[in-house]
mmCIF file of C-alpha atoms in Angstrom:
data_model
loop_
_atom_site.group_PDB
_atom_site.id
_atom_site.type_symbol
_atom_site.label_atom_id
_atom_site.label_comp_id
_atom_site.label_asym_id
_atom_site.label_seq_id
_atom_site.Cartn_x
_atom_site.Cartn_y
_atom_site.Cartn_z
ATOM 1 C CA MET A 1 -39.931 -7.783 19.170
ATOM 2 C CA ARG A 2 -38.183 -7.278 22.506
ATOM 3 C CA GLU A 3 -38.050 -11.004 23.132
ATOM 4 C CA VAL A 4 -36.777 -11.688 19.536
ATOM 5 C CA PHE A 5 -34.223 -9.636 20.522
ATOM 6 C CA GLN A 6 -33.219 -10.683 23.768
ATOM 7 C CA GLN A 7 -32.908 -14.055 22.441
ATOM 8 C CA SER A 8 -30.069 -12.588 19.471
ATOM 9 C CA LEU A 9 -28.398 -11.043 22.182
ATOM 10 C CA ARG A 10 -27.945 -14.550 23.852
ATOM 11 C CA GLU A 11 -26.892 -15.570 20.624
ATOM 12 C CA VAL A 12 -24.438 -13.178 20.248
ATOM 13 C CA GLN A 13 -23.093 -13.385 23.588
ATOM 14 C CA ASP A 14 -22.667 -17.431 23.464
ATOM 15 C CA ARG A 15 -21.115 -16.924 20.228
ATOM 16 C CA LEU A 16 -18.133 -14.035 21.929
ATOM 17 C CA VAL A 17 -18.025 -16.587 24.934
ATOM 18 C CA GLU A 18 -16.692 -19.146 22.281
ATOM 19 C CA ILE A 19 -14.527 -16.971 20.315
ATOM 20 C CA ALA A 20 -13.144 -15.780 23.708
ATOM 21 C CA GLU A 21 -12.204 -19.680 24.500
ATOM 22 C CA LEU A 22 -10.565 -20.081 21.430
ATOM 23 C CA VAL A 23 -8.384 -17.209 22.481
ATOM 24 C CA GLU A 24 -7.954 -18.505 25.790
ATOM 25 C CA GLU A 25 -6.875 -22.002 24.342
ATOM 26 C CA SER A 26 -4.740 -19.795 21.516
ATOM 27 C CA ILE A 27 -2.820 -17.944 24.280
ATOM 28 C CA GLN A 28 -2.358 -21.065 26.275
ATOM 29 C CA LYS A 29 -0.698 -23.172 23.514
ATOM 30 C CA ALA A 30 1.355 -19.818 22.353
ATOM 31 C CA THR A 31 3.193 -19.072 25.312
ATOM 32 C CA THR A 32 3.819 -22.654 26.051
ATOM 33 C CA ALA A 33 5.328 -23.050 22.476
ATOM 34 C CA PHE A 34 7.379 -19.939 22.934
ATOM 35 C CA SER A 35 8.299 -20.981 26.065
ATOM 36 C CA HIS A 36 9.493 -24.499 25.491
ATOM 37 C CA SER A 37 10.649 -24.011 21.256
ATOM 38 C CA ASP A 38 7.541 -26.232 20.508
ATOM 39 C CA VAL A 39 7.458 -25.633 17.057
ATOM 40 C CA ALA A 40 4.085 -27.887 16.485
ATOM 41 C CA LEU A 41 2.518 -26.239 19.102
ATOM 42 C CA ALA A 42 3.374 -22.890 17.507
ATOM 43 C CA GLU A 43 1.865 -24.316 14.309
ATOM 44 C CA GLN A 44 -1.320 -25.515 15.868
ATOM 45 C CA VAL A 45 -1.855 -21.414 17.435
ATOM 46 C CA ILE A 46 -0.849 -20.411 13.713
ATOM 47 C CA ASP A 47 -4.009 -22.303 12.124
ATOM 48 C CA GLY A 48 -5.957 -21.782 14.767
ATOM 49 C CA ASP A 49 -6.004 -17.905 14.109
ATOM 50 C CA GLU A 50 -8.501 -18.190 10.801
ATOM 51 C CA GLU A 51 -10.819 -20.406 12.832
ATOM 52 C CA VAL A 52 -11.223 -17.354 14.999
ATOM 53 C CA GLU A 53 -11.133 -15.047 11.829
ATOM 54 C CA ARG A 54 -13.712 -16.951 10.500
ATOM 55 C CA ARG A 55 -16.058 -17.080 13.482
ATOM 56 C CA VAL A 56 -15.526 -13.196 13.787
ATOM 57 C CA ALA A 57 -16.692 -12.749 10.455
ATOM 58 C CA SER A 58 -19.835 -14.609 11.393
ATOM 59 C CA LEU A 59 -20.568 -13.307 14.377
ATOM 60 C CA ASP A 60 -20.123 -9.348 12.603
ATOM 61 C CA ASP A 61 -22.445 -10.673 9.982
ATOM 62 C CA LEU A 62 -24.719 -11.838 12.614
ATOM 63 C CA SER A 63 -24.725 -8.347 14.629
ATOM 64 C CA ILE A 64 -25.193 -6.649 11.264
ATOM 65 C CA ASP A 65 -28.338 -8.418 10.626
ATOM 66 C CA ILE A 66 -29.817 -8.022 13.824
ATOM 67 C CA LEU A 67 -29.265 -4.235 13.475
ATOM 68 C CA ALA A 68 -30.980 -4.154 10.292
ATOM 69 C CA ARG A 69 -33.823 -6.567 11.077
ATOM 70 C CA GLN A 70 -34.132 -5.457 14.961
ATOM 71 C CA GLN A 71 -33.256 -1.868 14.623
ATOM 72 C CA PRO A 72 -32.198 -1.899 18.068
ATOM 73 C CA VAL A 73 -32.620 1.593 19.847
ATOM 74 C CA ALA A 74 -31.029 3.033 22.758
ATOM 75 C CA SER A 75 -28.657 0.606 24.991
ATOM 76 C CA ASP A 76 -29.516 -2.208 22.689
ATOM 77 C CA LEU A 77 -28.037 -0.416 20.254
ATOM 78 C CA ARG A 78 -25.021 0.478 22.409
ATOM 79 C CA LEU A 79 -24.605 -3.123 22.692
ATOM 80 C CA MET A 80 -24.301 -4.149 19.269
ATOM 81 C CA VAL A 81 -21.993 -1.924 18.700
ATOM 82 C CA GLY A 82 -20.120 -2.770 21.417
ATOM 83 C CA ALA A 83 -20.502 -6.589 20.246
ATOM 84 C CA LEU A 84 -18.602 -5.673 16.761
ATOM 85 C CA ARG A 85 -16.293 -3.898 18.541
ATOM 86 C CA MET A 86 -15.759 -6.652 21.056
ATOM 87 C CA SER A 87 -15.215 -9.262 18.208
ATOM 88 C CA ALA A 88 -12.961 -6.794 16.764
ATOM 89 C CA SER A 89 -10.497 -6.910 19.966
ATOM 90 C CA LEU A 90 -10.624 -10.854 20.353
ATOM 91 C CA GLU A 91 -9.555 -10.880 16.888
ATOM 92 C CA ARG A 92 -6.573 -9.016 17.576
ATOM 93 C CA MET A 93 -5.682 -11.076 20.654
ATOM 94 C CA SER A 94 -5.558 -14.129 18.464
ATOM 95 C CA ASP A 95 -3.379 -12.375 15.990
ATOM 96 C CA LEU A 96 -0.918 -11.352 19.229
ATOM 97 C CA ALA A 97 -1.067 -15.105 20.102
ATOM 98 C CA GLY A 98 0.068 -16.061 16.502
ATOM 99 C CA HIS A 99 2.412 -13.605 16.604
ATOM 100 C CA ILE A 100 3.725 -14.661 19.900
ATOM 101 C CA ALA A 101 3.715 -18.579 18.307
ATOM 102 C CA GLN A 102 5.687 -17.294 15.381
ATOM 103 C CA LEU A 103 8.525 -15.881 17.257
ATOM 104 C CA ALA A 104 8.932 -19.444 18.468
ATOM 105 C CA ARG A 105 8.899 -20.782 15.209
ATOM 106 C CA TYR A 106 11.047 -18.435 13.632
ATOM 107 C CA ARG A 107 13.654 -19.455 16.036
ATOM 108 C CA TYR A 108 13.189 -23.203 16.206
ATOM 109 C CA PRO A 109 15.244 -25.121 17.122
ATOM 110 C CA GLU A 110 16.750 -22.344 19.135
ATOM 111 C CA SER A 111 15.160 -20.609 21.749
ATOM 112 C CA ALA A 112 12.951 -17.534 21.141
ATOM 113 C CA VAL A 113 13.692 -16.673 24.891
ATOM 114 C CA PRO A 114 16.820 -14.755 25.781
ATOM 115 C CA SER A 115 18.642 -16.364 28.577
ATOM 116 C CA GLY A 116 17.881 -14.653 31.608
ATOM 117 C CA LEU A 117 14.412 -13.708 30.453
ATOM 118 C CA THR A 118 12.635 -17.150 30.994
ATOM 119 C CA ASP A 119 11.202 -16.091 34.003
ATOM 120 C CA ILE A 120 9.675 -13.022 32.972
ATOM 121 C CA PHE A 121 8.376 -14.568 30.169
ATOM 122 C CA LEU A 122 6.762 -17.277 31.659
ATOM 123 C CA ARG A 123 4.939 -14.866 34.474
ATOM 124 C CA MET A 124 3.726 -13.019 31.335
ATOM 125 C CA GLY A 125 2.608 -16.099 29.720
ATOM 126 C CA GLU A 126 0.896 -16.822 33.097
ATOM 127 C CA VAL A 127 -0.650 -13.632 33.425
ATOM 128 C CA ASP A 128 -1.850 -13.776 29.851
ATOM 129 C CA VAL A 129 -3.881 -16.978 30.008
ATOM 130 C CA VAL A 130 -5.382 -16.299 33.897
ATOM 131 C CA MET A 131 -6.657 -12.757 32.227
ATOM 132 C CA ALA A 132 -8.102 -14.702 29.256
ATOM 133 C CA GLY A 133 -9.998 -16.983 31.175
ATOM 134 C CA LYS A 134 -11.096 -14.080 32.937
ATOM 135 C CA LEU A 135 -12.709 -12.936 29.969
ATOM 136 C CA VAL A 136 -14.405 -15.631 29.115
ATOM 137 C CA GLU A 137 -15.854 -15.975 32.585
ATOM 138 C CA LEU A 138 -16.768 -11.813 32.439
ATOM 139 C CA LEU A 139 -18.459 -12.210 28.911
ATOM 140 C CA ARG A 140 -20.165 -15.303 30.402
ATOM 141 C CA THR A 141 -21.491 -13.861 33.694
ATOM 142 C CA GLN A 142 -20.824 -9.945 33.464
ATOM 143 C CA GLU A 143 -19.410 -10.611 37.022
ATOM 144 C CA PRO A 144 -17.888 -7.082 37.607
ATOM 145 C CA ARG A 145 -15.676 -8.092 40.158
ATOM 146 C CA THR A 146 -13.936 -9.836 37.031
ATOM 147 C CA ILE A 147 -13.848 -6.645 35.359
ATOM 148 C CA ALA A 148 -11.258 -5.150 38.601
ATOM 149 C CA GLU A 149 -9.453 -8.648 38.218
ATOM 150 C CA ILE A 150 -8.756 -8.175 34.602
ATOM 151 C CA ARG A 151 -7.199 -4.514 35.323
ATOM 152 C CA ASP A 152 -4.971 -5.939 37.607
ATOM 153 C CA LEU A 153 -3.568 -8.464 35.549
ATOM 154 C CA ASP A 154 -3.222 -5.732 33.047
ATOM 155 C CA ASP A 155 -0.869 -3.707 35.722
ATOM 156 C CA ASP A 156 0.770 -6.842 36.355
ATOM 157 C CA LEU A 157 1.339 -7.048 32.659
ATOM 158 C CA ASP A 158 2.696 -3.611 32.390
ATOM 159 C CA GLU A 159 5.120 -3.821 35.351
ATOM 160 C CA LEU A 160 6.340 -6.974 34.103
ATOM 161 C CA HIS A 161 6.874 -5.178 30.219
ATOM 162 C CA ALA A 162 8.621 -2.573 31.879
ATOM 163 C CA ARG A 163 11.147 -5.304 33.560
ATOM 164 C CA VAL A 164 11.836 -7.052 30.143
ATOM 165 C CA PHE A 165 12.810 -3.771 29.013
ATOM 166 C CA GLU A 166 15.531 -2.791 32.038
ATOM 167 C CA LYS A 167 17.006 -6.170 31.325
ATOM 168 C CA VAL A 168 17.325 -5.977 28.142
ATOM 169 C CA LEU A 169 18.823 -2.431 27.813
ATOM 170 C CA SER A 170 20.840 -3.488 31.153
ATOM 171 C CA ASN A 171 23.663 -4.600 28.197
ATOM 172 C CA LYS A 172 23.382 -8.403 29.412
ATOM 173 C CA LEU A 173 22.469 -9.419 25.688
ATOM 174 C CA SER A 174 25.064 -7.160 24.012
ATOM 175 C CA ASP A 175 25.986 -10.368 22.530
ATOM 176 C CA ASN A 176 22.443 -11.237 20.859
ATOM 177 C CA PRO A 177 20.679 -8.801 19.296
ATOM 178 C CA THR A 178 18.208 -11.107 17.803
ATOM 179 C CA GLY A 179 17.565 -11.668 21.597
ATOM 180 C CA VAL A 180 16.668 -8.227 21.740
ATOM 181 C CA VAL A 181 14.667 -8.236 19.106
ATOM 182 C CA ASP A 182 12.438 -11.229 20.188
ATOM 183 C CA ALA A 183 12.215 -9.837 23.947
ATOM 184 C CA THR A 184 11.084 -6.631 22.601
ATOM 185 C CA LEU A 185 8.110 -7.953 20.469
ATOM 186 C CA ALA A 186 7.065 -10.633 22.458
ATOM 187 C CA SER A 187 6.817 -8.245 25.601
ATOM 188 C CA ARG A 188 4.830 -5.809 22.965
ATOM 189 C CA TYR A 189 2.611 -8.655 22.131
ATOM 190 C CA HIS A 190 1.822 -9.313 25.686
ATOM 191 C CA GLU A 191 1.208 -6.087 26.828
ATOM 192 C CA ARG A 192 -0.948 -5.435 23.590
ATOM 193 C CA PHE A 193 -3.007 -8.636 24.357
ATOM 194 C CA GLY A 194 -3.489 -7.355 28.087
ATOM 195 C CA ASP A 195 -4.697 -3.929 26.541
ATOM 196 C CA HIS A 196 -7.174 -5.771 24.636
ATOM 197 C CA ALA A 197 -8.460 -7.748 27.502
ATOM 198 C CA VAL A 198 -8.605 -4.403 28.967
ATOM 199 C CA ASP A 199 -10.643 -2.811 26.366
ATOM 200 C CA ILE A 200 -13.233 -5.506 26.122
ATOM 201 C CA ALA A 201 -14.041 -5.558 29.992
ATOM 202 C CA LYS A 202 -14.418 -1.810 29.861
ATOM 203 C CA TYR A 203 -17.300 -2.132 27.085
ATOM 204 C CA VAL A 204 -18.888 -4.635 29.630
ATOM 205 C CA GLU A 205 -18.872 -2.277 32.024
ATOM 206 C CA TYR A 206 -20.267 0.454 30.410
ATOM 207 C CA PHE A 207 -23.169 -1.802 29.456
ATOM 208 C CA LEU A 208 -22.921 -2.517 33.058
ATOM 209 C CA GLY A 209 -23.878 0.862 33.759
ATOM 210 C CA GLY A 210 -20.559 2.692 34.108
ATOM 211 C CA GLU A 211 -18.990 5.007 31.822
ATOM 212 C CA LEU A 212 -17.102 4.285 28.993
ATOM 213 C CA ARG A 213 -14.417 7.098 28.774
ATOM 214 C CA MET B 1 -35.679 9.947 4.797
ATOM 215 C CA ARG B 2 -33.047 8.850 2.166
ATOM 216 C CA GLU B 3 -32.159 12.559 1.984
ATOM 217 C CA VAL B 4 -31.691 12.789 5.861
ATOM 218 C CA PHE B 5 -29.391 9.735 5.738
ATOM 219 C CA GLN B 6 -27.419 11.276 2.875
ATOM 220 C CA GLN B 7 -26.319 14.656 4.793
ATOM 221 C CA SER B 8 -25.965 12.527 7.743
ATOM 222 C CA LEU B 9 -23.482 10.303 5.778
ATOM 223 C CA ARG B 10 -21.520 13.328 4.483
ATOM 224 C CA GLU B 11 -21.337 14.931 7.998
ATOM 225 C CA VAL B 12 -20.014 11.583 8.648
ATOM 226 C CA GLN B 13 -17.759 11.504 6.082
ATOM 227 C CA ASP B 14 -16.300 15.119 6.244
ATOM 228 C CA ARG B 15 -15.512 14.327 10.177
ATOM 229 C CA LEU B 16 -13.425 11.129 9.032
ATOM 230 C CA VAL B 17 -11.509 13.343 6.612
ATOM 231 C CA GLU B 18 -10.773 15.820 9.355
ATOM 232 C CA ILE B 19 -9.619 13.051 11.648
ATOM 233 C CA ALA B 20 -7.631 11.878 8.951
ATOM 234 C CA GLU B 21 -5.969 15.251 8.025
ATOM 235 C CA LEU B 22 -4.932 15.317 11.802
ATOM 236 C CA VAL B 23 -3.221 11.946 11.628
ATOM 237 C CA GLU B 24 -1.594 13.196 8.361
ATOM 238 C CA GLU B 25 -0.368 16.043 10.569
ATOM 239 C CA SER B 26 0.870 13.643 13.941
ATOM 240 C CA ILE B 27 2.390 11.467 11.688
ATOM 241 C CA GLN B 28 4.482 14.141 9.452
ATOM 242 C CA LYS B 29 5.567 15.477 12.788
ATOM 243 C CA ALA B 30 5.822 12.820 14.644
ATOM 244 C CA THR B 31 8.510 11.261 11.948
ATOM 245 C CA THR B 32 10.404 14.582 11.942
ATOM 246 C CA ALA B 33 10.630 14.305 15.710
ATOM 247 C CA PHE B 34 12.090 11.191 15.536
ATOM 248 C CA SER B 35 14.510 11.595 13.183
ATOM 249 C CA HIS B 36 15.680 14.976 14.142
ATOM 250 C CA SER B 37 15.136 14.693 18.003
ATOM 251 C CA ASP B 38 12.974 17.090 18.041
ATOM 252 C CA VAL B 39 11.346 17.239 21.813
ATOM 253 C CA ALA B 40 8.934 20.080 21.107
ATOM 254 C CA LEU B 41 7.782 18.946 18.351
ATOM 255 C CA ALA B 42 6.890 15.129 19.899
ATOM 256 C CA GLU B 43 5.388 16.953 22.606
ATOM 257 C CA GLN B 44 2.994 18.362 20.517
ATOM 258 C CA VAL B 45 1.919 14.753 18.832
ATOM 259 C CA ILE B 46 1.439 13.465 21.936
ATOM 260 C CA ASP B 47 -0.608 16.653 23.106
ATOM 261 C CA GLY B 48 -2.460 16.228 19.518
ATOM 262 C CA ASP B 49 -3.718 12.305 20.469
ATOM 263 C CA GLU B 50 -6.153 13.263 22.977
ATOM 264 C CA GLU B 51 -8.034 15.819 20.034
ATOM 265 C CA VAL B 52 -8.029 12.877 17.701
ATOM 266 C CA GLU B 53 -9.482 10.718 20.710
ATOM 267 C CA ARG B 54 -12.195 13.120 21.595
ATOM 268 C CA ARG B 55 -12.906 13.700 17.711
ATOM 269 C CA VAL B 56 -13.311 9.699 17.417
ATOM 270 C CA ALA B 57 -15.578 9.609 20.373
ATOM 271 C CA SER B 58 -17.964 12.654 18.898
ATOM 272 C CA LEU B 59 -17.815 10.869 15.754
ATOM 273 C CA ASP B 60 -18.653 7.762 17.095
ATOM 274 C CA ASP B 61 -21.802 9.128 19.249
ATOM 275 C CA LEU B 62 -22.925 10.804 16.286
ATOM 276 C CA SER B 63 -22.755 7.366 14.110
ATOM 277 C CA ILE B 64 -24.573 5.823 17.247
ATOM 278 C CA ASP B 65 -27.084 8.380 17.127
ATOM 279 C CA ILE B 66 -27.838 8.073 12.888
ATOM 280 C CA LEU B 67 -27.999 4.321 13.594
ATOM 281 C CA ALA B 68 -30.748 4.890 16.432
ATOM 282 C CA ARG B 69 -32.635 7.459 14.676
ATOM 283 C CA GLN B 70 -32.674 6.511 11.091
ATOM 284 C CA GLN B 71 -31.909 2.789 11.525
ATOM 285 C CA PRO B 72 -30.452 2.394 7.785
ATOM 286 C CA VAL B 73 -30.535 -1.122 6.581
ATOM 287 C CA ALA B 74 -28.520 -3.106 3.948
ATOM 288 C CA SER B 75 -25.731 -1.054 2.244
ATOM 289 C CA ASP B 76 -26.286 2.028 4.333
ATOM 290 C CA LEU B 77 -25.899 -0.221 7.318
ATOM 291 C CA ARG B 78 -23.058 -1.571 6.508
ATOM 292 C CA LEU B 79 -21.425 1.905 5.484
ATOM 293 C CA MET B 80 -22.448 3.314 9.551
ATOM 294 C CA VAL B 81 -20.716 -0.063 10.805
ATOM 295 C CA GLY B 82 -18.064 1.028 8.501
ATOM 296 C CA ALA B 83 -17.529 4.429 10.134
ATOM 297 C CA LEU B 84 -17.443 2.983 13.204
ATOM 298 C CA ARG B 85 -14.920 0.852 12.042
ATOM 299 C CA MET B 86 -12.383 3.346 10.041
ATOM 300 C CA SER B 87 -12.358 5.615 13.229
ATOM 301 C CA ALA B 88 -10.927 3.272 15.377
ATOM 302 C CA SER B 89 -8.265 2.503 12.909
ATOM 303 C CA LEU B 90 -7.657 6.296 12.609
ATOM 304 C CA GLU B 91 -7.614 6.228 16.222
ATOM 305 C CA ARG B 92 -5.084 3.806 16.732
ATOM 306 C CA MET B 93 -3.002 5.309 13.619
ATOM 307 C CA SER B 94 -3.150 8.562 15.981
ATOM 308 C CA ASP B 95 -1.731 6.444 19.147
ATOM 309 C CA LEU B 96 0.983 4.938 16.910
ATOM 310 C CA ALA B 97 2.168 8.167 15.819
ATOM 311 C CA GLY B 98 2.356 9.246 19.266
ATOM 312 C CA HIS B 99 4.616 6.373 19.936
ATOM 313 C CA ILE B 100 6.975 7.316 17.790
ATOM 314 C CA ALA B 101 7.287 10.600 19.031
ATOM 315 C CA GLN B 102 7.610 9.537 22.708
ATOM 316 C CA LEU B 103 10.535 7.255 21.287
ATOM 317 C CA ALA B 104 12.094 10.478 20.346
ATOM 318 C CA ARG B 105 11.415 11.916 23.637
ATOM 319 C CA TYR B 106 12.518 9.288 25.962
ATOM 320 C CA ARG B 107 15.627 9.407 24.189
ATOM 321 C CA TYR B 108 16.085 13.443 24.058
ATOM 322 C CA PRO B 109 18.981 14.269 23.665
ATOM 323 C CA GLU B 110 20.213 11.446 22.370
ATOM 324 C CA SER B 111 18.742 10.387 18.989
ATOM 325 C CA ALA B 112 16.186 7.849 19.000
ATOM 326 C CA VAL B 113 17.762 6.893 15.456
ATOM 327 C CA PRO B 114 20.346 3.977 15.690
ATOM 328 C CA SER B 115 23.316 4.629 13.316
ATOM 329 C CA GLY B 116 22.701 2.884 10.441
ATOM 330 C CA LEU B 117 19.611 3.153 10.231
ATOM 331 C CA THR B 118 18.656 6.828 9.396
ATOM 332 C CA ASP B 119 18.116 6.410 5.507
ATOM 333 C CA ILE B 120 15.792 3.866 6.661
ATOM 334 C CA PHE B 121 13.654 5.314 8.796
ATOM 335 C CA LEU B 122 13.729 8.729 7.013
ATOM 336 C CA ARG B 123 11.912 6.292 4.054
ATOM 337 C CA MET B 124 9.483 4.829 6.729
ATOM 338 C CA GLY B 125 8.584 8.052 7.480
ATOM 339 C CA GLU B 126 8.214 9.571 4.234
ATOM 340 C CA VAL B 127 6.540 6.627 3.215
ATOM 341 C CA ASP B 128 3.983 7.444 6.524
ATOM 342 C CA VAL B 129 3.475 10.714 5.339
ATOM 343 C CA VAL B 130 2.512 9.849 1.766
ATOM 344 C CA MET B 131 0.235 7.019 3.028
ATOM 345 C CA ALA B 132 -1.707 9.331 5.332
ATOM 346 C CA GLY B 133 -2.081 11.805 2.895
ATOM 347 C CA LYS B 134 -3.521 9.374 0.090
ATOM 348 C CA LEU B 135 -6.186 8.165 3.285
ATOM 349 C CA VAL B 136 -6.959 11.576 3.538
ATOM 350 C CA GLU B 137 -7.559 11.962 -0.549
ATOM 351 C CA LEU B 138 -9.229 8.101 -0.634
ATOM 352 C CA LEU B 139 -11.767 9.361 2.639
ATOM 353 C CA ARG B 140 -12.449 12.494 0.335
ATOM 354 C CA THR B 141 -12.920 11.178 -3.216
ATOM 355 C CA GLN B 142 -13.326 7.396 -3.169
ATOM 356 C CA GLU B 143 -11.267 7.357 -6.232
ATOM 357 C CA PRO B 144 -10.622 3.767 -6.387
ATOM 358 C CA ARG B 145 -6.936 4.050 -7.842
ATOM 359 C CA THR B 146 -5.978 5.599 -4.107
ATOM 360 C CA ILE B 147 -6.686 1.913 -2.576
ATOM 361 C CA ALA B 148 -3.906 0.612 -4.758
ATOM 362 C CA GLU B 149 -1.494 3.277 -4.023
ATOM 363 C CA ILE B 150 -2.166 2.596 -0.234
ATOM 364 C CA ARG B 151 -1.479 -1.088 -0.929
ATOM 365 C CA ASP B 152 1.859 -0.439 -2.913
ATOM 366 C CA LEU B 153 2.512 1.681 -0.114
ATOM 367 C CA ASP B 154 1.912 -0.799 2.804
ATOM 368 C CA ASP B 155 4.537 -3.216 0.576
ATOM 369 C CA ASP B 156 7.172 -0.651 0.716
ATOM 370 C CA LEU B 157 6.508 -0.010 4.397
ATOM 371 C CA ASP B 158 6.856 -4.446 5.030
ATOM 372 C CA GLU B 159 9.758 -4.241 3.043
ATOM 373 C CA LEU B 160 11.538 -1.323 5.186
ATOM 374 C CA HIS B 161 10.558 -3.270 8.162
ATOM 375 C CA ALA B 162 12.421 -6.290 6.688
ATOM 376 C CA ARG B 163 15.463 -4.305 6.061
ATOM 377 C CA VAL B 164 15.315 -2.998 9.574
ATOM 378 C CA PHE B 165 15.553 -6.377 11.088
ATOM 379 C CA GLU B 166 18.113 -7.472 8.718
ATOM 380 C CA LYS B 167 20.414 -4.486 9.943
ATOM 381 C CA VAL B 168 19.354 -4.680 13.475
ATOM 382 C CA LEU B 169 20.172 -8.497 13.582
ATOM 383 C CA SER B 170 23.622 -8.371 11.717
ATOM 384 C CA ASN B 171 25.164 -7.541 14.634
ATOM 385 C CA LYS B 172 26.298 -3.918 14.058
ATOM 386 C CA LEU B 173 24.397 -3.079 17.169
ATOM 387 C CA SER B 174 25.714 -5.133 19.031
ATOM 388 C CA ASP B 175 26.832 -2.702 21.569
ATOM 389 C CA ASN B 176 23.732 -0.891 21.796
ATOM 390 C CA PRO B 177 20.585 -2.585 23.259
ATOM 391 C CA THR B 178 18.731 0.374 23.433
ATOM 392 C CA GLY B 179 19.457 0.984 20.008
ATOM 393 C CA VAL B 180 17.993 -2.754 19.005
ATOM 394 C CA VAL B 181 15.347 -2.313 21.188
ATOM 395 C CA ASP B 182 13.761 1.595 19.887
ATOM 396 C CA ALA B 183 14.567 0.269 16.064
ATOM 397 C CA THR B 184 12.188 -2.776 16.584
ATOM 398 C CA LEU B 185 9.633 -0.690 18.105
ATOM 399 C CA ALA B 186 9.725 2.178 16.168
ATOM 400 C CA SER B 187 9.849 0.087 12.771
ATOM 401 C CA ARG B 188 6.716 -2.124 13.977
ATOM 402 C CA TYR B 189 4.869 1.061 15.076
ATOM 403 C CA HIS B 190 5.691 2.301 11.319
ATOM 404 C CA GLU B 191 4.470 -1.168 10.001
ATOM 405 C CA ARG B 192 1.173 -0.786 11.912
ATOM 406 C CA PHE B 193 0.701 2.378 11.052
ATOM 407 C CA GLY B 194 0.543 0.984 7.359
ATOM 408 C CA ASP B 195 -1.600 -1.851 8.183
ATOM 409 C CA HIS B 196 -4.585 0.358 9.701
ATOM 410 C CA ALA B 197 -4.175 2.568 6.407
ATOM 411 C CA VAL B 198 -4.630 -1.103 4.225
ATOM 412 C CA ASP B 199 -7.868 -1.828 6.770
ATOM 413 C CA ILE B 200 -9.470 1.562 6.137
ATOM 414 C CA ALA B 201 -8.521 1.120 2.383
ATOM 415 C CA LYS B 202 -10.115 -2.155 2.203
ATOM 416 C CA TYR B 203 -12.997 -0.790 3.896
ATOM 417 C CA VAL B 204 -14.248 1.848 1.138
ATOM 418 C CA GLU B 205 -13.262 -0.494 -1.372
ATOM 419 C CA TYR B 206 -15.914 -2.828 0.428
ATOM 420 C CA PHE B 207 -18.509 -0.211 0.015
ATOM 421 C CA LEU B 208 -17.383 0.752 -3.484
ATOM 422 C CA GLY B 209 -18.648 -2.873 -4.474
ATOM 423 C CA GLY B 210 -15.589 -5.085 -3.889
ATOM 424 C CA GLU B 211 -15.195 -7.780 -1.402
ATOM 425 C CA LEU B 212 -14.558 -7.410 2.447
ATOM 426 C CA ARG B 213 -12.571 -10.272 3.161
#
């Protein structure tokens, strides 16, 4: 039974890694679409979100099936519950990539990036992409070092988020309310993207023997 | 065993109702704090979020414990997984109420509500509060009619959210970037609050025999 469970677990892990890879691709495309007003790329991200949703639903079915058939207890049970939580976070990350892409599409052929904020948003996009890559690595290898790296990247993101507001509130965009709205939303989406990555990292840490809260 | 499970289920349900009641109180206070720049009330909401977090964590422990000890299968298992999901949504709703309260606190003694948007935000707050009340009712009674009501209220919220952007983008706030940022964030918080209520309603619907996706 134990061996069957280990096999199931490996299957769950593989699928989490695959979904995380799709999210990485998504946020990469979304941030490029946002910075370069690439509407075709934006459409790809928005369409790709459905694929992530399908895979998350199918993984959740598998997890519930494992819970039912193999009735794991103790740490194995917590692992399965954790898988359900992590899949939900990955789904939200994909949604947020979609929201960023949508901002690019709404403003096309104009740019969704208000002038003066190009560099900050380029940097936010880079941090998101690196973070998503680290998440793939963490889910694949369970390397504890990666958890600290994800937390550090999230700190960078929070700092950039604060800088966006500073710029926006410094009145430099006062003739451009659309720019203020776009910057506020985009920055919030990036920040939430990072929060979900940290949530997933926390779950992995917890399973590696740390404490969840 | 079946009877023990029914008893555990009742305990989970009671706790979900209690947490939903706290969320209802929270959003009520948060929207009042936001509209009336009541900083003391805002502090209460922010402090109250910890209590919700504690209760959610304790409910999740109970759910995992039930999964481990009673190893439910089929619909009972899905019910327990659903409880874990619903508690996560309630926790986010409490966070969002906290975010709304925080906007009021940040701007104090100024108002966080930009002029010209007072009515829309009053209405958004009212809809949120009614929605939270309906959610308590739904979790307590599983009355299907309540699910449709929650969806309708969410539609109202989406419409109000769109109207906020319309107003904000109509350039009337062009001398007030802080107002644009606050309105954008507050409106987004209200909208997400509604989305989470709908997510919970969907889970209840699913357990009552409908389809989840």
